[in-house]
Short mmCIF file of C-alpha atoms in Angstrom, two decimals:
data_model
loop_
_atom_site.label_atom_id
_atom_site.label_comp_id
_atom_site.label_asym_id
_atom_site.label_seq_id
_atom_site.Cartn_x
_atom_site.Cartn_y
_atom_site.Cartn_z
CA MET C 3 8.80 -11.05 -6.24
CA THR C 4 8.68 -13.91 -3.88
CA VAL C 5 5.95 -16.14 -2.33
CA ALA C 6 6.04 -16.55 1.80
CA GLY C 7 7.04 -20.14 2.47
CA ALA C 8 7.48 -21.54 -1.09
CA GLU C 9 10.43 -23.47 -1.82
CA THR C 10 13.53 -22.12 -3.85
CA ALA C 11 13.67 -24.31 -7.07
CA PHE C 12 16.35 -21.88 -9.03
CA GLN C 13 18.82 -19.46 -7.80
CA ILE C 14 20.41 -17.58 -10.94
CA ASP C 15 23.55 -15.37 -9.67
CA ALA C 16 25.30 -13.04 -12.47
CA VAL C 17 24.60 -15.45 -15.26
CA ARG C 18 26.00 -15.02 -18.65
CA PHE C 19 26.55 -16.97 -21.89
CA ALA C 20 28.31 -15.75 -24.80
CA VAL C 21 29.16 -17.49 -28.35
CA GLY C 22 32.41 -16.14 -29.16
CA GLU C 23 32.67 -12.44 -28.46
CA ARG C 24 28.86 -12.14 -28.27
CA THR C 25 26.84 -11.71 -25.51
CA LEU C 26 23.26 -13.71 -25.64
CA LEU C 27 22.33 -13.48 -22.40
CA GLY C 28 23.29 -11.81 -19.35
CA PRO C 29 24.47 -11.46 -16.84
CA VAL C 30 21.12 -12.18 -15.07
CA SER C 31 20.23 -12.53 -11.36
CA PHE C 32 17.00 -13.68 -9.65
CA GLU C 33 15.14 -16.42 -7.89
CA LEU C 34 12.49 -18.70 -8.95
CA ARG C 35 10.12 -20.91 -6.77
CA ARG C 36 8.23 -23.62 -6.34
CA SER C 37 4.51 -23.29 -6.74
CA ARG C 38 4.39 -20.86 -9.22
CA VAL C 39 4.19 -20.60 -12.99
CA TYR C 40 6.63 -18.05 -14.54
CA GLY C 41 6.03 -16.61 -18.14
CA LEU C 42 8.89 -15.73 -19.99
CA ILE C 43 8.37 -13.05 -22.43
CA GLY C 44 10.17 -10.88 -24.94
CA HIS C 45 10.81 -10.14 -28.16
CA ASN C 46 12.78 -12.51 -30.56
CA GLY C 47 16.38 -12.97 -29.60
CA SER C 48 15.59 -11.49 -26.00
CA GLY C 49 17.26 -14.17 -24.18
CA LYS C 50 14.34 -16.26 -23.41
CA SER C 51 15.11 -20.03 -24.75
CA THR C 52 19.08 -19.83 -23.66
CA LEU C 53 18.13 -19.19 -20.42
CA VAL C 54 15.59 -22.23 -20.17
CA LYS C 55 18.47 -24.19 -22.24
CA LEU C 56 20.36 -22.96 -19.27
CA LEU C 57 18.22 -23.92 -16.37
CA ALA C 58 18.01 -27.24 -18.43
CA ARG C 59 21.41 -28.01 -18.50
CA GLN C 60 21.82 -28.03 -22.44
CA GLN C 61 24.19 -25.75 -22.32
CA PRO C 62 26.70 -24.66 -19.76
CA ALA C 63 26.57 -21.09 -18.43
CA SER C 64 29.82 -18.36 -20.06
CA SER C 65 30.32 -17.27 -16.36
CA GLY C 66 27.75 -16.97 -13.39
CA ALA C 67 26.24 -19.66 -11.39
CA ILE C 68 23.06 -21.63 -11.10
CA THR C 69 22.08 -23.11 -7.79
CA PHE C 70 18.77 -26.25 -8.57
CA ALA C 71 17.40 -26.98 -5.13
CA LYS C 72 20.11 -25.53 -3.04
CA ARG C 73 22.51 -27.31 -5.04
CA PRO C 74 25.11 -26.29 -8.15
CA LEU C 75 23.50 -27.18 -11.35
CA PRO C 76 26.24 -29.13 -12.60
CA GLN C 77 26.86 -31.08 -9.46
CA TRP C 78 23.92 -32.85 -10.45
CA GLY C 79 24.04 -36.97 -11.91
CA ALA C 80 22.34 -36.95 -15.13
CA ARG C 81 20.02 -39.49 -14.16
CA GLU C 82 19.41 -37.61 -10.75
CA LEU C 83 18.27 -34.09 -12.79
CA ALA C 84 16.31 -36.06 -14.59
CA ARG C 85 13.79 -37.21 -11.74
CA ALA C 86 14.02 -33.83 -10.64
CA LEU C 87 13.45 -31.42 -13.85
CA ALA C 88 11.84 -32.19 -16.93
CA TYR C 89 12.32 -30.09 -19.80
CA LEU C 90 10.55 -30.03 -23.36
CA PRO C 91 11.84 -27.95 -26.21
CA GLN C 92 10.55 -26.35 -28.76
CA THR C 93 10.92 -28.94 -31.31
CA THR C 94 10.30 -32.48 -30.02
CA PRO C 95 11.96 -35.67 -31.03
CA ALA C 96 10.03 -38.02 -33.27
CA ALA C 97 7.99 -40.62 -32.29
CA THR C 98 7.05 -42.63 -34.93
CA GLY C 99 5.33 -45.67 -34.07
CA LEU C 100 4.67 -44.74 -31.03
CA THR C 101 1.27 -44.94 -28.89
CA VAL C 102 0.80 -42.20 -26.48
CA ARG C 103 0.64 -44.49 -23.75
CA GLU C 104 4.30 -45.64 -24.72
CA LEU C 105 5.33 -42.04 -25.40
CA VAL C 106 4.19 -41.44 -21.66
CA ARG C 107 6.12 -44.29 -20.28
CA LEU C 108 9.39 -43.28 -21.35
CA GLY C 109 8.82 -40.49 -18.87
CA ARG C 110 9.68 -43.26 -16.12
CA TYR C 111 13.14 -44.24 -17.85
CA PRO C 112 14.89 -41.61 -15.38
CA TRP C 113 13.53 -44.09 -12.31
CA HIS C 114 14.10 -47.16 -13.84
CA GLY C 115 16.88 -47.08 -16.66
CA ALA C 116 16.99 -48.87 -19.89
CA LEU C 117 17.45 -51.89 -18.56
CA GLY C 118 15.10 -51.63 -15.35
CA ARG C 119 11.95 -53.29 -15.30
CA PHE C 120 9.09 -51.30 -15.54
CA SER C 121 7.21 -51.51 -11.92
CA ALA C 122 3.61 -50.87 -10.61
CA GLU C 123 4.71 -48.14 -9.32
CA ASP C 124 5.73 -46.50 -12.95
CA ARG C 125 2.90 -47.80 -14.10
CA ARG C 126 0.81 -46.00 -11.84
CA HIS C 127 2.68 -42.65 -12.68
CA ALA C 128 2.38 -43.03 -16.25
CA GLU C 129 -2.01 -43.85 -15.97
CA GLU C 130 -1.94 -40.76 -13.62
CA ALA C 131 -0.20 -38.68 -16.18
CA LEU C 132 -2.46 -39.80 -18.67
CA ALA C 133 -5.50 -38.96 -16.60
CA LEU C 134 -4.24 -35.24 -15.55
CA THR C 135 -3.48 -34.32 -19.09
CA ASP C 136 -6.88 -35.89 -20.16
CA MET C 137 -4.97 -37.74 -22.47
CA ASP C 138 -5.93 -41.41 -21.26
CA GLY C 139 -8.76 -41.64 -24.02
CA PHE C 140 -5.76 -41.29 -26.62
CA ALA C 141 -3.92 -44.00 -24.82
CA ASP C 142 -3.66 -46.52 -27.50
CA ARG C 143 -3.23 -43.79 -30.49
CA LEU C 144 -0.42 -43.39 -32.51
CA VAL C 145 1.27 -39.98 -31.56
CA ASP C 146 2.04 -39.10 -35.07
CA GLU C 147 -2.07 -39.60 -35.89
CA LEU C 148 -2.58 -36.96 -33.02
CA SER C 149 -3.95 -33.13 -33.61
CA GLY C 150 -0.97 -30.53 -32.73
CA GLY C 151 -2.89 -29.66 -29.45
CA GLU C 152 -3.08 -33.22 -28.60
CA ARG C 153 0.21 -34.36 -29.40
CA GLN C 154 1.41 -31.12 -27.13
CA ARG C 155 -0.98 -32.72 -24.36
CA ALA C 156 1.41 -36.04 -24.72
CA TRP C 157 4.30 -34.84 -24.26
CA LEU C 158 3.34 -32.94 -21.72
CA ALA C 159 2.15 -36.02 -20.22
CA MET C 160 5.47 -37.74 -20.50
CA LEU C 161 7.00 -35.24 -18.36
CA VAL C 162 4.16 -35.58 -15.44
CA ALA C 163 5.21 -39.21 -15.85
CA GLN C 164 8.51 -38.09 -14.80
CA ASN C 165 7.02 -37.18 -11.46
CA ALA C 166 9.82 -33.91 -11.52
CA GLY C 167 9.27 -30.84 -9.14
CA VAL C 168 10.24 -28.21 -11.87
CA MET C 169 8.88 -28.01 -15.67
CA LEU C 170 10.68 -25.89 -18.31
CA LEU C 171 8.60 -25.76 -21.23
CA ASP C 172 10.26 -23.48 -24.44
CA GLU C 173 7.75 -22.64 -26.62
CA PRO C 174 5.03 -25.31 -25.83
CA ILE C 175 1.69 -23.62 -27.92
CA SER C 176 4.08 -21.72 -30.80
CA ALA C 177 2.69 -23.51 -33.13
CA LEU C 178 -0.98 -24.26 -32.11
CA ASP C 179 -4.34 -22.48 -32.85
CA ILE C 180 -6.11 -20.45 -29.88
CA ALA C 181 -8.05 -23.13 -29.02
CA HIS C 182 -5.09 -25.67 -28.33
CA GLN C 183 -2.88 -22.94 -26.95
CA VAL C 184 -5.90 -22.33 -24.06
CA GLU C 185 -6.18 -26.19 -23.70
CA VAL C 186 -2.24 -26.76 -23.29
CA LEU C 187 -1.55 -23.64 -21.15
CA GLY C 188 -4.52 -24.63 -19.01
CA VAL C 189 -3.22 -27.98 -18.36
CA VAL C 190 -0.21 -26.71 -17.33
CA ARG C 191 -1.41 -24.60 -14.80
CA GLU C 192 -3.63 -27.06 -13.45
CA LEU C 193 -0.55 -29.18 -13.17
CA SER C 194 1.68 -26.97 -11.24
CA ARG C 195 -1.10 -26.79 -8.73
CA LYS C 196 -1.91 -29.94 -8.16
CA ARG C 197 1.69 -31.24 -8.31
CA ASP C 198 2.99 -28.22 -6.25
CA LEU C 199 5.62 -27.32 -9.60
CA CYS C 200 7.62 -24.65 -10.80
CA VAL C 201 6.67 -24.22 -14.25
CA VAL C 202 8.88 -21.64 -16.42
CA VAL C 203 7.15 -21.56 -19.94
CA VAL C 204 8.73 -19.19 -23.01
CA LEU C 205 5.30 -17.35 -24.61
CA HIS C 206 5.48 -15.09 -27.12
CA ASP C 207 1.79 -13.65 -26.46
CA PRO C 208 1.95 -11.50 -23.37
CA ASN C 209 -1.74 -12.01 -23.01
CA MET C 210 -1.78 -16.02 -22.53
CA ALA C 211 1.55 -15.22 -20.56
CA ALA C 212 -0.72 -13.09 -18.41
CA ARG C 213 -3.76 -15.11 -18.28
CA TYR C 214 -1.77 -18.51 -17.20
CA CYS C 215 1.08 -17.21 -15.24
CA ASP C 216 1.39 -16.03 -11.59
CA GLU C 217 4.86 -14.02 -12.17
CA LEU C 218 6.22 -12.74 -15.78
CA ILE C 219 9.78 -12.13 -16.40
CA ALA C 220 10.73 -9.78 -19.44
CA LEU C 221 13.97 -10.29 -20.97
CA LYS C 222 14.98 -7.52 -23.68
CA ASP C 223 18.65 -8.07 -25.74
CA GLY C 224 19.74 -10.38 -22.87
CA LYS C 225 19.13 -8.61 -19.83
CA LEU C 226 16.21 -8.64 -17.12
CA LEU C 227 14.32 -5.93 -17.77
CA THR C 228 11.64 -6.10 -15.39
CA ARG C 229 9.16 -8.87 -13.67
CA GLY C 230 6.17 -8.93 -11.46
CA ALA C 231 2.90 -10.15 -11.39
CA PRO C 232 0.72 -9.53 -14.32
CA GLY C 233 -1.26 -6.88 -13.58
CA GLU C 234 2.37 -5.00 -12.90
CA ILE C 235 3.69 -6.10 -16.42
CA MET C 236 0.39 -5.62 -18.44
CA ARG C 237 0.83 -1.81 -18.81
CA GLY C 238 1.01 0.41 -21.53
CA ASP C 239 4.67 1.65 -21.00
CA VAL C 240 6.11 -1.39 -19.10
CA LEU C 241 4.65 -3.35 -22.45
CA LYS C 242 6.13 -0.61 -24.72
CA GLY C 243 9.37 -0.67 -23.03
CA ILE C 244 9.38 -4.55 -23.77
CA PHE C 245 8.45 -4.79 -27.20
CA GLY C 246 9.33 -1.69 -28.49
CA VAL C 247 6.07 -1.06 -30.05
CA GLU C 248 2.95 1.36 -28.66
CA MET C 249 0.59 -0.62 -26.62
CA GLY C 250 -2.54 -0.21 -24.87
CA VAL C 251 -4.25 -2.01 -21.94
CA PHE C 252 -7.67 -2.68 -20.89
CA ALA C 253 -9.81 -4.89 -18.43
CA HIS C 254 -11.44 -7.95 -19.98
CA PRO C 255 -14.96 -7.73 -19.76
CA VAL C 256 -15.66 -10.98 -18.09
CA THR C 257 -12.88 -11.78 -16.01
CA GLY C 258 -11.30 -8.43 -15.32
CA GLN C 259 -7.68 -9.29 -16.41
CA PRO C 260 -5.86 -6.87 -18.22
CA VAL C 261 -5.54 -7.64 -22.16
CA GLY C 262 -2.68 -5.79 -24.09
CA TYR C 263 -3.28 -4.34 -27.90
CA VAL C 264 -1.05 -2.45 -29.96
CA GLN C 265 -2.06 0.85 -30.77
#
């Protein structure tokens, strides 16, 4: 599925990743476009995190090609790429002793460098990121003192301060309760709309993915199984093919959105 007029973010052509003789992903080929939130779904070991790491250039593909913004991904300089692409891994680094504002300001590092001066423009982007993620009221709190949901929002604010056109999020809600899952994914979707972002997010819960993503991409055993709008993926037969268990689907009584359940 593509969106008329939307700019291509990634073009993935016959990409494969292997460790020794074991293929973890691929070959897979598809396109990702701006102004969309893509949910990567599938069972554990299906290749979701591997794909995100390849897109974030955290590891090189074994074969095939990834083009980012119409340029081969390996041709991007590290600092240039950090200005265009923001990546949040499954496990975030320690932020010991940092306030939320200080953490968010680290997102401006690709723009001014280690010895560069923190400019008025950097300050504006950092404060805007705090406001967009509703973290301005927490700006002077230590990151380590925040709840799980607040901490994830702080890291999201840092990514927003990067002012990148693409956000790659690897299981950003895996350790959160339902209230904080809704909170974080709501922020992600709103940011995509306000900033015209391409967002790729790895999720385990197909219902959360269907609620907050424009398109779902299902991987199985390292292969692209299917992709489509939530209404196309959230069907009993399709979900069974993805997760390997009998599943049913009903319409949410308030929103009408499809909701899947294990039979």
